[in-house]
Amino acid sequence: MKWPNNAPNTEVAATKIANHIAFLEALIDSNASLWEVIPRLHPADIDREFGYQKWQNGRLDKLILNNNGLTKIPESICAIYSDINEIDISNNSIC
């Protein structure tokens, strides 16, 4: 997957993209089921084996990561939660 290139070229859009990427990186780093992948999983490739992600207008619009052995959702989700249209993290071991 390529990083989104359809975002407006503004500082606000760049910050949003950076926040979304930082969340995906933190998600990988917080969950052994994701960071134990060899070669190292890149945030843009999280959907390759573990689910689905859709970017729209420079933001993560949809993230589906059900049944992936996730144990933690990083606090950085709070910075992007209102931007995401759909998120599914069901059937994981978060609670």
Coordinates of C-alpha atoms in Angstrom, one line a residue:
M1 CA 0.0 0.0 0.0
K2 CA 1.2 3.5 -0.8
W3 CA 0.7 6.3 1.7
P4 CA -2.1 8.7 0.8
N5 CA -1.1 11.3 -1.8
N6 CA -4.6 12.8 -2.3
A7 CA -4.5 15.1 0.7
P8 CA -4.4 18.9 0.3
N9 CA -0.8 20.1 0.5
T10 CA -1.2 22.1 3.7
E11 CA 0.4 22.0 7.1
V12 CA -2.9 20.9 8.7
A13 CA -3.2 17.9 6.2
A14 CA 0.5 17.0 6.8
T15 CA -0.1 17.0 10.6
K16 CA -3.2 14.8 10.2
I17 CA -1.4 12.3 8.1
A18 CA 1.5 12.3 10.6
N19 CA -0.9 11.7 13.5
H20 CA -2.6 8.8 11.7
I21 CA 0.8 7.2 10.8
A22 CA 2.0 7.7 14.4
F23 CA -1.1 5.9 15.7
L24 CA -0.5 2.9 13.4
E25 CA 3.2 2.8 14.5
A26 CA 2.2 2.9 18.1
L27 CA -0.4 0.2 17.5
I28 CA 2.3 -2.1 16.0
D29 CA 4.7 -1.3 18.8
S30 CA 2.1 -2.0 21.4
N31 CA 1.0 -5.4 20.2
A32 CA 3.3 -8.4 19.9
S33 CA 1.0 -10.0 17.3
L34 CA 2.0 -7.1 15.0
W35 CA 5.6 -6.3 15.9
E36 CA 6.8 -9.9 15.9
V37 CA 6.3 -10.0 12.1
I38 CA 9.5 -10.5 10.1
P39 CA 10.3 -8.5 8.1
R40 CA 9.3 -5.6 10.4
L41 CA 5.7 -4.5 9.6
H42 CA 5.5 -1.0 8.2
P43 CA 2.3 1.0 9.1
A44 CA 1.3 1.2 5.4
D45 CA 1.3 -2.6 5.2
I46 CA -0.7 -3.3 8.3
D47 CA -3.6 -4.4 6.1
R48 CA -1.4 -6.8 4.1
E49 CA -1.9 -9.7 6.5
F50 CA -3.9 -8.3 9.5
G51 CA -6.9 -6.5 8.2
Y52 CA -8.0 -3.6 6.1
Q53 CA -7.2 0.1 6.0
K54 CA -8.6 2.7 3.8
W55 CA -7.3 6.3 3.4
Q56 CA -9.4 9.1 2.2
N57 CA -8.5 12.8 1.8
G58 CA -5.3 12.3 3.7
R59 CA -6.8 10.5 6.7
L60 CA -7.3 7.0 7.8
D61 CA -11.0 6.5 7.0
K62 CA -11.5 2.8 7.8
L63 CA -9.5 0.4 10.0
I64 CA -10.5 -3.2 10.4
L65 CA -8.3 -5.3 12.7
N66 CA -10.6 -7.8 14.2
N67 CA -9.3 -11.2 15.3
N68 CA -5.6 -10.2 15.4
G69 CA -4.5 -10.9 19.0
L70 CA -4.4 -7.2 19.9
T71 CA -3.9 -6.5 23.6
K72 CA -3.6 -2.8 23.6
I73 CA -4.9 0.3 21.8
P74 CA -2.5 3.2 22.1
E75 CA -3.8 6.4 23.7
S76 CA -2.8 8.2 20.4
I77 CA -6.1 6.9 19.0
C78 CA -7.7 9.9 20.8
A79 CA -5.9 12.3 18.4
I80 CA -7.5 10.6 15.3
Y81 CA -10.6 8.9 16.5
S82 CA -13.0 11.6 15.3
D83 CA -11.4 11.4 11.8
I84 CA -12.0 7.6 11.4
N85 CA -15.3 6.7 9.8
E86 CA -15.2 3.1 10.8
I87 CA -13.0 1.1 13.1
D88 CA -13.4 -2.6 14.0
I89 CA -11.1 -4.1 16.7
S90 CA -13.6 -6.8 17.8
N91 CA -12.5 -10.3 18.8
N92 CA -9.2 -9.2 20.3
S93 CA -7.9 -9.4 23.8
I94 CA -8.0 -5.7 24.7
C95 CA -10.1 -5.9 27.9

